[in-house]
JSON list of C-alpha atoms in Angstrom, two decimals:
[
{"chain": "A", "resi": 1, "resn": "GLY", "atom": "CA", "xyz": [32.58, 120.53, 52.36]},
{"chain": "A", "resi": 2, "resn": "GLN", "atom": "CA", "xyz": [35.48, 118.95, 50.52]},
{"chain": "A", "resi": 3, "resn": "GLN", "atom": "CA", "xyz": [35.50, 119.60, 46.78]},
{"chain": "A", "resi": 4, "resn": "VAL", "atom": "CA", "xyz": [37.48, 118.50, 43.93]},
{"chain": "A", "resi": 5, "resn": "MET", "atom": "CA", "xyz": [36.87, 120.78, 40.64]},
{"chain": "A", "resi": 6, "resn": "GLN", "atom": "CA", "xyz": [38.19, 119.66, 37.31]},
{"chain": "A", "resi": 7, "resn": "ILE", "atom": "CA", "xyz": [38.58, 121.95, 34.30]},
{"chain": "A", "resi": 8, "resn": "PRO", "atom": "CA", "xyz": [37.62, 121.88, 31.58]},
{"chain": "A", "resi": 9, "resn": "GLN", "atom": "CA", "xyz": [34.49, 120.27, 31.74]},
{"chain": "A", "resi": 10, "resn": "TYR", "atom": "CA", "xyz": [34.58, 119.28, 28.11]},
{"chain": "A", "resi": 11, "resn": "GLN", "atom": "CA", "xyz": [37.17, 119.47, 25.36]},
{"chain": "A", "resi": 12, "resn": "HIS", "atom": "CA", "xyz": [36.94, 118.56, 21.75]},
{"chain": "A", "resi": 13, "resn": "VAL", "atom": "CA", "xyz": [40.30, 118.00, 19.78]},
{"chain": "A", "resi": 14, "resn": "GLN", "atom": "CA", "xyz": [41.52, 117.13, 16.55]},
{"chain": "A", "resi": 15, "resn": "GLU", "atom": "CA", "xyz": [43.20, 113.65, 16.36]},
{"chain": "A", "resi": 16, "resn": "GLY", "atom": "CA", "xyz": [46.87, 114.17, 16.89]},
{"chain": "A", "resi": 17, "resn": "GLU", "atom": "CA", "xyz": [46.68, 117.45, 19.16]},
{"chain": "A", "resi": 18, "resn": "ASP", "atom": "CA", "xyz": [47.63, 117.41, 22.95]},
{"chain": "A", "resi": 19, "resn": "PHE", "atom": "CA", "xyz": [45.08, 117.21, 25.83]},
{"chain": "A", "resi": 20, "resn": "THR", "atom": "CA", "xyz": [45.26, 118.77, 29.39]},
{"chain": "A", "resi": 21, "resn": "THR", "atom": "CA", "xyz": [42.93, 118.46, 32.46]},
{"chain": "A", "resi": 22, "resn": "TYR", "atom": "CA", "xyz": [43.36, 120.16, 35.70]},
{"chain": "A", "resi": 23, "resn": "CYS", "atom": "CA", "xyz": [42.12, 119.07, 38.92]},
{"chain": "A", "resi": 24, "resn": "ASN", "atom": "CA", "xyz": [42.07, 121.27, 42.10]},
{"chain": "A", "resi": 25, "resn": "SER", "atom": "CA", "xyz": [41.21, 120.40, 45.76]},
{"chain": "A", "resi": 26, "resn": "SER", "atom": "CA", "xyz": [39.93, 122.57, 48.10]},
{"chain": "A", "resi": 27, "resn": "THR", "atom": "CA", "xyz": [41.66, 120.58, 50.97]},
{"chain": "A", "resi": 28, "resn": "THR", "atom": "CA", "xyz": [45.27, 119.22, 51.04]},
{"chain": "A", "resi": 29, "resn": "LEU", "atom": "CA", "xyz": [45.20, 115.43, 49.65]},
{"chain": "A", "resi": 30, "resn": "SER", "atom": "CA", "xyz": [47.02, 112.23, 51.07]},
{"chain": "A", "resi": 31, "resn": "ASN", "atom": "CA", "xyz": [46.78, 110.89, 47.46]},
{"chain": "A", "resi": 32, "resn": "ILE", "atom": "CA", "xyz": [45.07, 111.42, 44.24]},
{"chain": "A", "resi": 33, "resn": "GLN", "atom": "CA", "xyz": [43.94, 108.76, 41.79]},
{"chain": "A", "resi": 34, "resn": "TRP", "atom": "CA", "xyz": [42.89, 109.18, 38.03]},
{"chain": "A", "resi": 35, "resn": "TYR", "atom": "CA", "xyz": [40.39, 107.18, 36.19]},
{"chain": "A", "resi": 36, "resn": "LYS", "atom": "CA", "xyz": [38.91, 107.08, 32.77]},
{"chain": "A", "resi": 37, "resn": "GLN", "atom": "CA", "xyz": [35.18, 106.17, 31.81]},
{"chain": "A", "resi": 38, "resn": "ARG", "atom": "CA", "xyz": [34.67, 105.23, 28.37]},
{"chain": "A", "resi": 39, "resn": "PRO", "atom": "CA", "xyz": [31.05, 106.46, 27.13]},
{"chain": "A", "resi": 40, "resn": "GLY", "atom": "CA", "xyz": [28.54, 104.08, 28.43]},
{"chain": "A", "resi": 41, "resn": "GLY", "atom": "CA", "xyz": [31.11, 102.34, 30.89]},
{"chain": "A", "resi": 42, "resn": "HIS", "atom": "CA", "xyz": [32.53, 102.39, 34.05]},
{"chain": "A", "resi": 43, "resn": "PRO", "atom": "CA", "xyz": [35.37, 104.10, 35.80]},
{"chain": "A", "resi": 44, "resn": "VAL", "atom": "CA", "xyz": [38.71, 102.26, 35.04]},
{"chain": "A", "resi": 45, "resn": "PHE", "atom": "CA", "xyz": [41.88, 103.11, 37.24]},
{"chain": "A", "resi": 46, "resn": "LEU", "atom": "CA", "xyz": [44.63, 104.55, 35.51]},
{"chain": "A", "resi": 47, "resn": "ILE", "atom": "CA", "xyz": [47.14, 105.71, 38.18]},
{"chain": "A", "resi": 48, "resn": "GLN", "atom": "CA", "xyz": [47.94, 106.81, 41.87]},
{"chain": "A", "resi": 49, "resn": "LEU", "atom": "CA", "xyz": [50.10, 109.55, 42.83]},
{"chain": "A", "resi": 50, "resn": "VAL", "atom": "CA", "xyz": [51.36, 110.00, 46.53]},
{"chain": "A", "resi": 51, "resn": "LYS", "atom": "CA", "xyz": [54.43, 112.24, 46.63]},
{"chain": "A", "resi": 52, "resn": "SER", "atom": "CA", "xyz": [54.23, 116.14, 46.50]},
{"chain": "A", "resi": 53, "resn": "GLY", "atom": "CA", "xyz": [55.37, 117.25, 43.01]},
{"chain": "A", "resi": 54, "resn": "GLU", "atom": "CA", "xyz": [55.32, 113.38, 41.75]},
{"chain": "A", "resi": 55, "resn": "VAL", "atom": "CA", "xyz": [55.20, 112.86, 38.04]},
{"chain": "A", "resi": 56, "resn": "LYS", "atom": "CA", "xyz": [54.42, 109.73, 36.40]},
{"chain": "A", "resi": 57, "resn": "LYS", "atom": "CA", "xyz": [54.12, 108.72, 32.45]},
{"chain": "A", "resi": 58, "resn": "GLN", "atom": "CA", "xyz": [51.99, 105.96, 31.19]},
{"chain": "A", "resi": 59, "resn": "LYS", "atom": "CA", "xyz": [52.93, 105.92, 27.28]},
{"chain": "A", "resi": 60, "resn": "ARG", "atom": "CA", "xyz": [51.39, 109.21, 25.97]},
{"chain": "A", "resi": 61, "resn": "LEU", "atom": "CA", "xyz": [49.88, 109.93, 29.38]},
{"chain": "A", "resi": 62, "resn": "THR", "atom": "CA", "xyz": [51.48, 112.14, 31.80]},
{"chain": "A", "resi": 63, "resn": "PHE", "atom": "CA", "xyz": [50.41, 112.62, 35.34]},
{"chain": "A", "resi": 64, "resn": "GLN", "atom": "CA", "xyz": [51.31, 115.39, 37.99]},
{"chain": "A", "resi": 65, "resn": "PHE", "atom": "CA", "xyz": [50.64, 115.93, 41.40]},
{"chain": "A", "resi": 66, "resn": "GLY", "atom": "CA", "xyz": [51.25, 119.52, 42.74]},
{"chain": "A", "resi": 67, "resn": "GLU", "atom": "CA", "xyz": [53.71, 120.60, 45.39]},
{"chain": "A", "resi": 68, "resn": "ALA", "atom": "CA", "xyz": [50.95, 121.25, 47.92]},
{"chain": "A", "resi": 69, "resn": "LYS", "atom": "CA", "xyz": [49.23, 118.07, 47.21]},
{"chain": "A", "resi": 70, "resn": "LYS", "atom": "CA", "xyz": [46.07, 120.12, 46.38]},
{"chain": "A", "resi": 71, "resn": "ASN", "atom": "CA", "xyz": [46.14, 119.97, 42.52]},
{"chain": "A", "resi": 72, "resn": "SER", "atom": "CA", "xyz": [46.79, 117.38, 40.08]},
{"chain": "A", "resi": 73, "resn": "SER", "atom": "CA", "xyz": [47.23, 117.37, 36.01]},
{"chain": "A", "resi": 74, "resn": "LEU", "atom": "CA", "xyz": [46.65, 114.71, 33.29]},
{"chain": "A", "resi": 75, "resn": "HIS", "atom": "CA", "xyz": [48.32, 115.34, 29.91]},
{"chain": "A", "resi": 76, "resn": "ILE", "atom": "CA", "xyz": [47.81, 113.37, 26.74]},
{"chain": "A", "resi": 77, "resn": "THR", "atom": "CA", "xyz": [50.24, 113.76, 24.01]},
{"chain": "A", "resi": 78, "resn": "ALA", "atom": "CA", "xyz": [48.90, 113.32, 20.37]},
{"chain": "A", "resi": 79, "resn": "THR", "atom": "CA", "xyz": [45.50, 112.31, 21.23]},
{"chain": "A", "resi": 80, "resn": "GLN", "atom": "CA", "xyz": [44.04, 108.99, 19.27]},
{"chain": "A", "resi": 81, "resn": "THR", "atom": "CA", "xyz": [40.32, 108.37, 18.90]},
{"chain": "A", "resi": 82, "resn": "THR", "atom": "CA", "xyz": [40.81, 105.68, 21.74]},
{"chain": "A", "resi": 83, "resn": "ASP", "atom": "CA", "xyz": [41.34, 108.44, 24.32]},
{"chain": "A", "resi": 84, "resn": "VAL", "atom": "CA", "xyz": [37.84, 109.46, 24.03]},
{"chain": "A", "resi": 85, "resn": "GLY", "atom": "CA", "xyz": [35.83, 109.32, 27.35]},
{"chain": "A", "resi": 86, "resn": "THR", "atom": "CA", "xyz": [35.71, 111.30, 30.58]},
{"chain": "A", "resi": 87, "resn": "TYR", "atom": "CA", "xyz": [38.66, 111.39, 32.64]},
{"chain": "A", "resi": 88, "resn": "PHE", "atom": "CA", "xyz": [38.26, 111.79, 36.64]},
{"chain": "A", "resi": 89, "resn": "CYS", "atom": "CA", "xyz": [40.67, 112.61, 39.20]},
{"chain": "A", "resi": 90, "resn": "ALA", "atom": "CA", "xyz": [39.96, 111.20, 42.79]},
{"chain": "A", "resi": 91, "resn": "GLY", "atom": "CA", "xyz": [41.43, 112.53, 46.08]},
{"chain": "A", "resi": 92, "resn": "ARG", "atom": "CA", "xyz": [42.03, 110.83, 49.21]},
{"chain": "A", "resi": 93, "resn": "VAL", "atom": "CA", "xyz": [41.59, 113.35, 52.15]},
{"chain": "A", "resi": 94, "resn": "SER", "atom": "CA", "xyz": [43.14, 111.23, 54.80]},
{"chain": "A", "resi": 95, "resn": "TYR", "atom": "CA", "xyz": [45.50, 108.34, 55.25]},
{"chain": "A", "resi": 96, "resn": "ASN", "atom": "CA", "xyz": [43.36, 106.25, 57.37]},
{"chain": "A", "resi": 97, "resn": "THR", "atom": "CA", "xyz": [40.38, 106.36, 55.13]},
{"chain": "A", "resi": 98, "resn": "ASP", "atom": "CA", "xyz": [39.38, 104.49, 52.02]},
{"chain": "A", "resi": 99, "resn": "LYS", "atom": "CA", "xyz": [36.88, 107.46, 51.04]},
{"chain": "A", "resi": 100, "resn": "LEU", "atom": "CA", "xyz": [37.67, 109.16, 47.61]},
{"chain": "A", "resi": 101, "resn": "ILE", "atom": "CA", "xyz": [36.27, 112.52, 46.50]},
{"chain": "A", "resi": 102, "resn": "PHE", "atom": "CA", "xyz": [35.63, 112.26, 43.04]},
{"chain": "A", "resi": 103, "resn": "GLY", "atom": "CA", "xyz": [36.36, 115.34, 40.65]},
{"chain": "A", "resi": 104, "resn": "THR", "atom": "CA", "xyz": [33.43, 116.74, 38.33]},
{"chain": "A", "resi": 105, "resn": "GLY", "atom": "CA", "xyz": [35.30, 114.83, 35.32]},
{"chain": "A", "resi": 106, "resn": "THR", "atom": "CA", "xyz": [36.50, 116.34, 31.79]},
{"chain": "A", "resi": 107, "resn": "ARG", "atom": "CA", "xyz": [34.62, 114.91, 28.89]},
{"chain": "A", "resi": 108, "resn": "LEU", "atom": "CA", "xyz": [37.27, 114.55, 25.98]},
{"chain": "A", "resi": 109, "resn": "GLN", "atom": "CA", "xyz": [36.03, 114.02, 22.39]},
{"chain": "A", "resi": 110, "resn": "VAL", "atom": "CA", "xyz": [38.77, 113.43, 19.87]},
{"chain": "A", "resi": 111, "resn": "PHE", "atom": "CA", "xyz": [37.70, 113.87, 15.96]},
{"chain": "A", "resi": 112, "resn": "PRO", "atom": "CA", "xyz": [39.67, 111.60, 13.64]},
{"chain": "B", "resi": 1, "resn": "ASP", "atom": "CA", "xyz": [37.28, 85.40, 36.59]},
{"chain": "B", "resi": 2, "resn": "GLY", "atom": "CA", "xyz": [37.53, 87.90, 39.49]},
{"chain": "B", "resi": 3, "resn": "GLY", "atom": "CA", "xyz": [35.38, 91.09, 39.58]},
{"chain": "B", "resi": 4, "resn": "ILE", "atom": "CA", "xyz": [32.27, 92.80, 40.41]},
{"chain": "B", "resi": 5, "resn": "THR", "atom": "CA", "xyz": [28.97, 92.26, 39.38]},
{"chain": "B", "resi": 6, "resn": "GLN", "atom": "CA", "xyz": [25.82, 94.51, 39.45]},
{"chain": "B", "resi": 7, "resn": "SER", "atom": "CA", "xyz": [22.39, 93.28, 38.38]},
{"chain": "B", "resi": 8, "resn": "PRO", "atom": "CA", "xyz": [20.09, 94.10, 36.59]},
{"chain": "B", "resi": 9, "resn": "LYS", "atom": "CA", "xyz": [22.04, 96.45, 34.16]},
{"chain": "B", "resi": 10, "resn": "TYR", "atom": "CA", "xyz": [18.60, 98.43, 33.62]},
{"chain": "B", "resi": 11, "resn": "LEU", "atom": "CA", "xyz": [15.83, 98.55, 36.04]},
{"chain": "B", "resi": 12, "resn": "PHE", "atom": "CA", "xyz": [12.50, 100.31, 35.75]},
{"chain": "B", "resi": 13, "resn": "ARG", "atom": "CA", "xyz": [10.20, 101.05, 38.84]},
{"chain": "B", "resi": 14, "resn": "LYS", "atom": "CA", "xyz": [7.26, 103.26, 39.44]},
{"chain": "B", "resi": 15, "resn": "GLU", "atom": "CA", "xyz": [7.38, 106.15, 41.90]},
{"chain": "B", "resi": 16, "resn": "GLY", "atom": "CA", "xyz": [6.52, 105.20, 45.47]},
{"chain": "B", "resi": 17, "resn": "GLN", "atom": "CA", "xyz": [8.25, 101.80, 45.24]},
{"chain": "B", "resi": 18, "resn": "ASN", "atom": "CA", "xyz": [11.62, 100.82, 47.01]},
{"chain": "B", "resi": 19, "resn": "VAL", "atom": "CA", "xyz": [14.05, 99.05, 45.07]},
{"chain": "B", "resi": 20, "resn": "THR", "atom": "CA", "xyz": [17.16, 97.13, 45.94]},
{"chain": "B", "resi": 21, "resn": "LEU", "atom": "CA", "xyz": [20.34, 96.94, 43.39]},
{"chain": "B", "resi": 22, "resn": "SER", "atom": "CA", "xyz": [22.45, 94.25, 43.78]},
{"chain": "B", "resi": 23, "resn": "CYS", "atom": "CA", "xyz": [26.15, 94.22, 44.21]},
{"chain": "B", "resi": 24, "resn": "GLU", "atom": "CA", "xyz": [28.77, 91.33, 44.46]},
{"chain": "B", "resi": 25, "resn": "GLN", "atom": "CA", "xyz": [32.33, 91.02, 44.49]},
{"chain": "B", "resi": 26, "resn": "ASN", "atom": "CA", "xyz": [34.80, 87.99, 44.28]},
{"chain": "B", "resi": 27, "resn": "LEU", "atom": "CA", "xyz": [38.02, 90.01, 44.91]},
{"chain": "B", "resi": 28, "resn": "ASN", "atom": "CA", "xyz": [38.17, 89.49, 48.31]},
{"chain": "B", "resi": 29, "resn": "HIS", "atom": "CA", "xyz": [38.12, 93.12, 48.85]},
{"chain": "B", "resi": 30, "resn": "ASP", "atom": "CA", "xyz": [37.24, 94.53, 52.59]},
{"chain": "B", "resi": 31, "resn": "ALA", "atom": "CA", "xyz": [35.98, 97.92, 51.20]},
{"chain": "B", "resi": 32, "resn": "MET", "atom": "CA", "xyz": [32.84, 98.53, 48.98]},
{"chain": "B", "resi": 33, "resn": "TYR", "atom": "CA", "xyz": [31.06, 101.71, 47.98]},
{"chain": "B", "resi": 34, "resn": "TRP", "atom": "CA", "xyz": [28.23, 102.74, 46.16]},
{"chain": "B", "resi": 35, "resn": "TYR", "atom": "CA", "xyz": [28.01, 105.93, 43.70]},
{"chain": "B", "resi": 36, "resn": "ARG", "atom": "CA", "xyz": [25.44, 107.76, 41.90]},
{"chain": "B", "resi": 37, "resn": "GLN", "atom": "CA", "xyz": [26.21, 109.32, 38.52]},
{"chain": "B", "resi": 38, "resn": "ASP", "atom": "CA", "xyz": [23.97, 111.65, 36.94]},
{"chain": "B", "resi": 39, "resn": "PRO", "atom": "CA", "xyz": [24.11, 112.79, 32.86]},
{"chain": "B", "resi": 40, "resn": "GLY", "atom": "CA", "xyz": [27.45, 114.74, 32.19]},
{"chain": "B", "resi": 41, "resn": "GLN", "atom": "CA", "xyz": [28.47, 114.82, 36.05]},
{"chain": "B", "resi": 42, "resn": "GLY", "atom": "CA", "xyz": [30.91, 113.30, 38.34]},
{"chain": "B", "resi": 43, "resn": "LEU", "atom": "CA", "xyz": [30.50, 110.30, 40.90]},
{"chain": "B", "resi": 44, "resn": "ARG", "atom": "CA", "xyz": [28.90, 111.08, 44.18]},
{"chain": "B", "resi": 45, "resn": "LEU", "atom": "CA", "xyz": [29.28, 108.74, 46.97]},
{"chain": "B", "resi": 46, "resn": "ILE", "atom": "CA", "xyz": [25.94, 107.41, 48.47]},
{"chain": "B", "resi": 47, "resn": "TYR", "atom": "CA", "xyz": [27.43, 104.85, 51.15]},
{"chain": "B", "resi": 48, "resn": "TYR", "atom": "CA", "xyz": [30.72, 103.00, 51.73]},
{"chain": "B", "resi": 49, "resn": "SER", "atom": "CA", "xyz": [31.80, 100.17, 54.08]},
{"chain": "B", "resi": 50, "resn": "GLN", "atom": "CA", "xyz": [35.12, 99.17, 55.04]},
{"chain": "B", "resi": 51, "resn": "ILE", "atom": "CA", "xyz": [34.33, 96.00, 56.96]},
{"chain": "B", "resi": 52, "resn": "VAL", "atom": "CA", "xyz": [31.59, 93.56, 57.15]},
{"chain": "B", "resi": 53, "resn": "ASN", "atom": "CA", "xyz": [28.70, 94.61, 59.44]},
{"chain": "B", "resi": 54, "resn": "ASP", "atom": "CA", "xyz": [29.85, 98.47, 59.28]},
{"chain": "B", "resi": 55, "resn": "PHE", "atom": "CA", "xyz": [28.96, 101.12, 57.05]},
{"chain": "B", "resi": 56, "resn": "GLN", "atom": "CA", "xyz": [29.41, 105.01, 56.70]},
{"chain": "B", "resi": 57, "resn": "LYS", "atom": "CA", "xyz": [27.04, 107.60, 55.08]},
{"chain": "B", "resi": 58, "resn": "GLY", "atom": "CA", "xyz": [28.73, 109.56, 51.97]},
{"chain": "B", "resi": 59, "resn": "ASP", "atom": "CA", "xyz": [27.77, 112.77, 50.84]},
{"chain": "B", "resi": 60, "resn": "ILE", "atom": "CA", "xyz": [24.06, 111.94, 49.24]},
{"chain": "B", "resi": 61, "resn": "ALA", "atom": "CA", "xyz": [23.04, 109.36, 51.85]},
{"chain": "B", "resi": 62, "resn": "GLU", "atom": "CA", "xyz": [19.36, 110.31, 52.18]},
{"chain": "B", "resi": 63, "resn": "GLY", "atom": "CA", "xyz": [16.65, 108.41, 50.51]},
{"chain": "B", "resi": 64, "resn": "TYR", "atom": "CA", "xyz": [19.10, 105.16, 50.46]},
{"chain": "B", "resi": 65, "resn": "SER", "atom": "CA", "xyz": [19.95, 102.35, 52.68]},
{"chain": "B", "resi": 66, "resn": "VAL", "atom": "CA", "xyz": [22.52, 99.44, 52.61]},
{"chain": "B", "resi": 67, "resn": "SER", "atom": "CA", "xyz": [23.60, 96.53, 54.51]},
{"chain": "B", "resi": 68, "resn": "ARG", "atom": "CA", "xyz": [26.79, 94.45, 54.85]},
{"chain": "B", "resi": 69, "resn": "GLU", "atom": "CA", "xyz": [26.31, 91.27, 56.17]},
{"chain": "B", "resi": 70, "resn": "LYS", "atom": "CA", "xyz": [28.73, 89.35, 54.01]},
{"chain": "B", "resi": 71, "resn": "LYS", "atom": "CA", "xyz": [32.10, 90.45, 52.78]},
{"chain": "B", "resi": 72, "resn": "GLU", "atom": "CA", "xyz": [31.06, 89.79, 49.16]},
{"chain": "B", "resi": 73, "resn": "SER", "atom": "CA", "xyz": [27.82, 91.64, 49.00]},
{"chain": "B", "resi": 74, "resn": "PHE", "atom": "CA", "xyz": [26.66, 95.38, 49.42]},
{"chain": "B", "resi": 75, "resn": "PRO", "atom": "CA", "xyz": [23.17, 95.79, 48.15]},
{"chain": "B", "resi": 76, "resn": "LEU", "atom": "CA", "xyz": [21.67, 99.26, 47.98]},
{"chain": "B", "resi": 77, "resn": "THR", "atom": "CA", "xyz": [18.06, 99.95, 48.45]},
{"chain": "B", "resi": 78, "resn": "VAL", "atom": "CA", "xyz": [16.68, 103.41, 47.02]},
{"chain": "B", "resi": 79, "resn": "THR", "atom": "CA", "xyz": [13.62, 104.13, 49.04]},
{"chain": "B", "resi": 80, "resn": "SER", "atom": "CA", "xyz": [10.50, 106.00, 48.26]},
{"chain": "B", "resi": 81, "resn": "ALA", "atom": "CA", "xyz": [12.07, 108.95, 50.05]},
{"chain": "B", "resi": 82, "resn": "GLN", "atom": "CA", "xyz": [14.65, 109.55, 47.56]},
{"chain": "B", "resi": 83, "resn": "LYS", "atom": "CA", "xyz": [13.14, 112.75, 45.56]},
{"chain": "B", "resi": 84, "resn": "ASN", "atom": "CA", "xyz": [15.12, 111.99, 42.22]},
{"chain": "B", "resi": 85, "resn": "PRO", "atom": "CA", "xyz": [16.22, 108.34, 41.98]},
{"chain": "B", "resi": 86, "resn": "THR", "atom": "CA", "xyz": [16.51, 108.12, 38.33]},
{"chain": "B", "resi": 87, "resn": "ALA", "atom": "CA", "xyz": [20.30, 107.61, 37.85]},
{"chain": "B", "resi": 88, "resn": "PHE", "atom": "CA", "xyz": [23.21, 105.50, 37.14]},
{"chain": "B", "resi": 89, "resn": "TYR", "atom": "CA", "xyz": [24.44, 103.62, 40.10]},
{"chain": "B", "resi": 90, "resn": "LEU", "atom": "CA", "xyz": [27.94, 102.31, 40.41]},
{"chain": "B", "resi": 91, "resn": "CYS", "atom": "CA", "xyz": [29.21, 100.01, 42.90]},
{"chain": "B", "resi": 92, "resn": "ALA", "atom": "CA", "xyz": [33.17, 99.65, 43.51]},
{"chain": "B", "resi": 93, "resn": "SER", "atom": "CA", "xyz": [35.46, 97.70, 45.88]},
{"chain": "B", "resi": 94, "resn": "SER", "atom": "CA", "xyz": [39.10, 98.04, 46.80]},
{"chain": "B", "resi": 95, "resn": "ARG", "atom": "CA", "xyz": [41.47, 96.52, 49.52]},
{"chain": "B", "resi": 96, "resn": "THR", "atom": "CA", "xyz": [41.39, 99.03, 52.63]},
{"chain": "B", "resi": 97, "resn": "VAL", "atom": "CA", "xyz": [44.09, 101.41, 53.69]},
{"chain": "B", "resi": 98, "resn": "SER", "atom": "CA", "xyz": [47.14, 99.76, 55.31]},
{"chain": "B", "resi": 99, "resn": "GLY", "atom": "CA", "xyz": [50.26, 101.34, 56.94]},
{"chain": "B", "resi": 100, "resn": "GLY", "atom": "CA", "xyz": [49.60, 104.41, 54.76]},
{"chain": "B", "resi": 101, "resn": "ASP", "atom": "CA", "xyz": [49.06, 102.57, 51.44]},
{"chain": "B", "resi": 102, "resn": "SER", "atom": "CA", "xyz": [45.85, 102.85, 49.76]},
{"chain": "B", "resi": 103, "resn": "TYR", "atom": "CA", "xyz": [44.65, 101.34, 46.73]},
{"chain": "B", "resi": 104, "resn": "GLU", "atom": "CA", "xyz": [42.69, 101.63, 43.41]},
{"chain": "B", "resi": 105, "resn": "GLN", "atom": "CA", "xyz": [38.75, 101.08, 43.28]},
{"chain": "B", "resi": 106, "resn": "TYR", "atom": "CA", "xyz": [37.26, 98.51, 40.98]},
{"chain": "B", "resi": 107, "resn": "PHE", "atom": "CA", "xyz": [34.15, 99.49, 39.59]},
{"chain": "B", "resi": 108, "resn": "GLY", "atom": "CA", "xyz": [31.08, 97.12, 38.49]},
{"chain": "B", "resi": 109, "resn": "PRO", "atom": "CA", "xyz": [29.23, 97.66, 35.02]},
{"chain": "B", "resi": 110, "resn": "GLY", "atom": "CA", "xyz": [26.41, 99.67, 36.74]},
{"chain": "B", "resi": 111, "resn": "THR", "atom": "CA", "xyz": [22.75, 99.74, 36.96]},
{"chain": "B", "resi": 112, "resn": "ARG", "atom": "CA", "xyz": [20.87, 102.45, 35.40]},
{"chain": "B", "resi": 113, "resn": "LEU", "atom": "CA", "xyz": [17.70, 102.71, 37.17]},
{"chain": "B", "resi": 114, "resn": "THR", "atom": "CA", "xyz": [14.60, 104.55, 35.74]},
{"chain": "B", "resi": 115, "resn": "VAL", "atom": "CA", "xyz": [11.56, 105.65, 38.19]},
{"chain": "B", "resi": 116, "resn": "THR", "atom": "CA", "xyz": [8.46, 107.06, 36.34]}
]
């Protein structure tokens, strides 16, 4: 079946260090979304990437969608304690479905 | 104040009992979803609905049932046939895909179900 894997599963960083999580799909995606879930909370939408090779930035966060539309990455520059949480990618495999396939998530812990 | 509500936040049940989790949204979204999240794991899709009176099985539908009689409501029943029902259940909604555009999902606060 269709799978979306993320690495690493966990990442512990010192505040101020950079962080990257990678998302890999077994099939080509029509688009990809990223969500953040704070501890004890629910996922909150961050961004959507649609075009092959697309790069988008939100302050310290940089999102990329691979040329083959099968992988994506999220990079955080100079992490802060507010970045703590689990980051999920979620891919849509077809243009005519609302169904998303969520990645396994990367849990980020930031030490002050 | 628009959003998605799930109730209750915590739910305890005895093994062998069916239990229904509530999900209501006032965002006027056509699509609604139920996910299951186990500790330290991702979200797995149980059921989703793109329109009233229609729904589709997700990846782990066995032991669950849903209904979509109203646009605003998408209740999930965890039946006694579900072997490991203890989990965190998340409901979400979104606009439906249109002309190639797709939209983000908005999540409710979740219901933590414990079955003993």
